Amino acid sequence: MGLKKDKPVEVVKKDKMLDEKIHDPYMVKGMYSDPTICPTCGLVFHNKTWKKDPKLLEKVKKEKDVEYKDCPACRKIKDNYPLGLLIIQGEVLNNPEKVREVMSLVKHEEEKEQVSNPLARVMKIENLEDRIEISTTTEGLATRLGKALNKAHQGNLEFIFSDNDKFLRVIWKKD
């Protein structure tokens, strides 16, 4: 039974590290006191989680024991420490209209992911000669972006997990 050429194919490289929980070094327990405000993006750390809530932000700003520290996402961006990388390749890059569609989808999916995880961010987008590379603060966002592109535009999707670090490379190719 052969594969149809236009059918999306998902290839997942599994390795021994998938069985072990690799910890995000920027999510250190006890590093942030409650409440903490990120001075860079305005997220609030409250009840053991980061929240994007303008009303809570205004309320917390009035407290005298509030702490100001960059959230894990802002620290990763400043340190250029991505946990995910989406690589877009193929003939799709030769069509400016398709590239605009792809980038619009990436932005939309990032916004949807931030509803449930405000620490999920696109860190940077690099337009290189033969590919576009999108660095993300979480593995989950890179996964979501790759799956959304593949669902909307088909192509080939590959996930490559790092052997030693918490890092995921997602490659989406559309010819």
CSV table of C-alpha atoms in Angstrom, one decimal:
chain,number,residue,atom,x,y,z
A,1,MET,CA,0.0,0.0,0.0
A,2,GLY,CA,1.7,3.2,-1.2
A,3,LEU,CA,1.3,6.7,0.1
A,4,LYS,CA,-0.5,9.3,-2.0
A,5,LYS,CA,1.8,12.1,-3.0
A,6,ASP,CA,-0.5,14.9,-1.8
A,7,LYS,CA,-1.3,13.3,1.5
A,8,PRO,CA,0.5,14.9,4.5
A,9,VAL,CA,3.0,12.6,6.1
A,10,GLU,CA,4.0,13.0,9.7
A,11,VAL,CA,7.4,11.6,10.8
A,12,VAL,CA,8.3,11.5,14.4
A,13,LYS,CA,11.8,10.7,15.6
A,14,LYS,CA,11.6,9.1,19.0
A,15,ASP,CA,14.5,8.8,21.3
A,16,LYS,CA,15.3,7.7,24.8
A,17,MET,CA,14.9,11.2,26.3
A,18,LEU,CA,11.2,11.2,25.5
A,19,ASP,CA,10.7,8.7,28.3
A,20,GLU,CA,12.3,11.1,30.8
A,21,LYS,CA,10.9,14.4,31.8
A,22,ILE,CA,13.3,17.1,30.7
A,23,HIS,CA,12.8,20.2,32.8
A,24,ASP,CA,12.6,23.7,31.4
A,25,PRO,CA,15.5,25.5,33.1
A,26,TYR,CA,13.5,28.8,33.1
A,27,MET,CA,10.6,27.3,35.2
A,28,VAL,CA,12.4,27.0,38.5
A,29,LYS,CA,10.1,26.3,41.4
A,30,GLY,CA,10.2,29.0,44.1
A,31,MET,CA,11.9,31.6,41.8
A,32,TYR,CA,8.9,33.9,41.8
A,33,SER,CA,7.0,35.2,44.9
A,34,ASP,CA,3.3,35.8,44.8
A,35,PRO,CA,2.6,38.4,43.4
A,36,THR,CA,5.2,39.1,40.8
A,37,ILE,CA,4.8,41.4,37.8
A,38,CYS,CA,6.9,41.0,34.6
A,39,PRO,CA,8.0,44.6,33.9
A,40,THR,CA,8.7,43.7,30.2
A,41,CYS,CA,5.3,42.2,29.2
A,42,GLY,CA,3.0,42.8,32.1
A,43,LEU,CA,2.1,39.2,33.0
A,44,VAL,CA,1.3,38.6,36.6
A,45,PHE,CA,2.5,35.6,38.6
A,46,HIS,CA,-0.4,34.8,41.0
A,47,ASN,CA,-1.6,31.5,42.6
A,48,LYS,CA,1.4,29.6,41.1
A,49,THR,CA,0.7,30.6,37.5
A,50,TRP,CA,1.4,33.4,35.0
A,51,LYS,CA,-1.7,35.3,33.9
A,52,LYS,CA,-2.4,37.9,31.3
A,53,ASP,CA,-5.1,39.9,33.1
A,54,PRO,CA,-5.2,43.7,33.0
A,55,LYS,CA,-7.6,44.0,36.0
A,56,LEU,CA,-5.3,41.7,38.2
A,57,LEU,CA,-2.3,43.7,37.0
A,58,GLU,CA,-3.8,47.0,38.2
A,59,LYS,CA,-4.9,45.4,41.5
A,60,VAL,CA,-1.4,43.9,42.2
A,61,LYS,CA,0.4,47.1,41.3
A,62,LYS,CA,-1.2,48.7,44.4
A,63,GLU,CA,0.2,46.0,46.8
A,64,LYS,CA,3.3,47.0,48.6
A,65,ASP,CA,4.9,43.5,48.6
A,66,VAL,CA,4.8,43.1,44.8
A,67,GLU,CA,8.0,41.9,43.2
A,68,TYR,CA,9.1,42.9,39.6
A,69,LYS,CA,11.0,40.2,37.7
A,70,ASP,CA,11.0,39.1,34.0
A,71,CYS,CA,8.7,36.1,33.4
A,72,PRO,CA,10.2,32.9,31.9
A,73,ALA,CA,9.2,33.9,28.4
A,74,CYS,CA,10.8,37.3,28.5
A,75,ARG,CA,13.9,35.8,30.0
A,76,LYS,CA,14.1,33.3,27.2
A,77,ILE,CA,13.7,36.0,24.6
A,78,LYS,CA,16.4,38.2,26.2
A,79,ASP,CA,18.7,35.2,26.4
A,80,ASN,CA,17.8,33.9,22.9
A,81,TYR,CA,17.0,30.5,24.5
A,82,PRO,CA,14.2,28.9,22.4
A,83,LEU,CA,12.6,25.6,23.3
A,84,GLY,CA,11.0,25.2,19.8
A,85,LEU,CA,12.0,25.9,16.3
A,86,LEU,CA,9.7,25.8,13.3
A,87,ILE,CA,11.4,25.5,9.9
A,88,ILE,CA,9.3,26.3,6.9
A,89,GLN,CA,10.8,25.0,3.6
A,90,GLY,CA,9.8,24.3,0.0
A,91,GLU,CA,8.3,25.9,-3.1
A,92,VAL,CA,5.7,27.7,-0.9
A,93,LEU,CA,8.5,30.3,-0.1
A,94,ASN,CA,8.6,31.3,-3.8
A,95,ASN,CA,5.0,32.6,-3.7
A,96,PRO,CA,4.8,35.9,-1.7
A,97,GLU,CA,1.0,35.6,-1.3
A,98,LYS,CA,1.4,32.1,0.2
A,99,VAL,CA,4.1,33.3,2.5
A,100,ARG,CA,1.8,36.1,3.8
A,101,GLU,CA,-0.9,33.4,4.4
A,102,VAL,CA,1.5,31.2,6.3
A,103,MET,CA,2.8,34.1,8.4
A,104,SER,CA,-0.8,35.2,9.1
A,105,LEU,CA,-1.7,31.7,10.3
A,106,VAL,CA,1.4,31.6,12.5
A,107,LYS,CA,0.4,34.9,14.2
A,108,HIS,CA,-3.2,33.6,14.6
A,109,GLU,CA,-2.1,30.3,16.2
A,110,GLU,CA,0.3,32.1,18.5
A,111,GLU,CA,-2.6,34.3,19.8
A,112,LYS,CA,-4.8,31.3,20.3
A,113,GLU,CA,-2.1,29.4,22.2
A,114,GLN,CA,-1.5,32.5,24.5
A,115,VAL,CA,-5.1,32.3,25.7
A,116,SER,CA,-4.2,29.1,27.6
A,117,ASN,CA,-0.4,29.7,28.0
A,118,PRO,CA,0.7,33.3,28.0
A,119,LEU,CA,4.3,32.2,28.2
A,120,ALA,CA,4.1,30.7,24.7
A,121,ARG,CA,5.5,33.2,22.3
A,122,VAL,CA,7.2,33.6,19.0
A,123,MET,CA,10.7,34.8,19.8
A,124,LYS,CA,12.0,35.7,16.4
A,125,ILE,CA,11.4,35.0,12.7
A,126,GLU,CA,14.3,34.7,10.4
A,127,ASN,CA,13.9,34.8,6.6
A,128,LEU,CA,16.8,32.8,5.3
A,129,GLU,CA,17.7,32.0,1.7
A,130,ASP,CA,16.0,28.6,1.6
A,131,ARG,CA,13.8,28.6,4.6
A,132,ILE,CA,12.0,30.6,7.3
A,133,GLU,CA,12.9,29.8,10.9
A,134,ILE,CA,10.5,30.7,13.7
A,135,SER,CA,11.9,30.4,17.3
A,136,THR,CA,9.4,29.8,20.1
A,137,THR,CA,9.5,29.9,23.9
A,138,THR,CA,7.8,26.5,24.2
A,139,GLU,CA,7.9,23.2,22.5
A,140,GLY,CA,4.1,23.2,22.5
A,141,LEU,CA,3.8,26.4,20.4
A,142,ALA,CA,6.3,25.0,17.8
A,143,THR,CA,4.1,21.8,17.6
A,144,ARG,CA,0.9,23.8,17.3
A,145,LEU,CA,2.3,26.0,14.5
A,146,GLY,CA,3.6,23.0,12.5
A,147,LYS,CA,0.3,21.1,12.9
A,148,ALA,CA,-1.8,24.1,11.9
A,149,LEU,CA,0.3,24.8,8.8
A,150,ASN,CA,0.1,21.1,7.8
A,151,LYS,CA,-3.7,21.0,8.3
A,152,ALA,CA,-4.3,24.2,6.4
A,153,HIS,CA,-1.8,23.7,3.5
A,154,GLN,CA,-0.8,20.0,3.6
A,155,GLY,CA,2.8,19.1,3.0
A,156,ASN,CA,5.3,17.1,5.0
A,157,LEU,CA,5.7,17.6,8.7
A,158,GLU,CA,8.5,16.2,10.8
A,159,PHE,CA,9.3,16.5,14.6
A,160,ILE,CA,12.8,16.1,15.8
A,161,PHE,CA,13.4,16.0,19.6
A,162,SER,CA,16.7,16.8,21.1
A,163,ASP,CA,18.6,14.0,22.8
A,164,ASN,CA,20.0,16.1,25.6
A,165,ASP,CA,17.9,19.3,26.0
A,166,LYS,CA,14.3,20.4,26.2
A,167,PHE,CA,14.1,21.4,22.5
A,168,LEU,CA,11.9,20.5,19.6
A,169,ARG,CA,12.6,21.1,15.9
A,170,VAL,CA,9.5,21.1,13.7
A,171,ILE,CA,10.1,21.0,9.9
A,172,TRP,CA,7.2,21.7,7.6
A,173,LYS,CA,7.9,21.5,3.9
A,174,LYS,CA,5.4,22.3,1.1
A,175,ASP,CA,6.4,22.0,-2.6
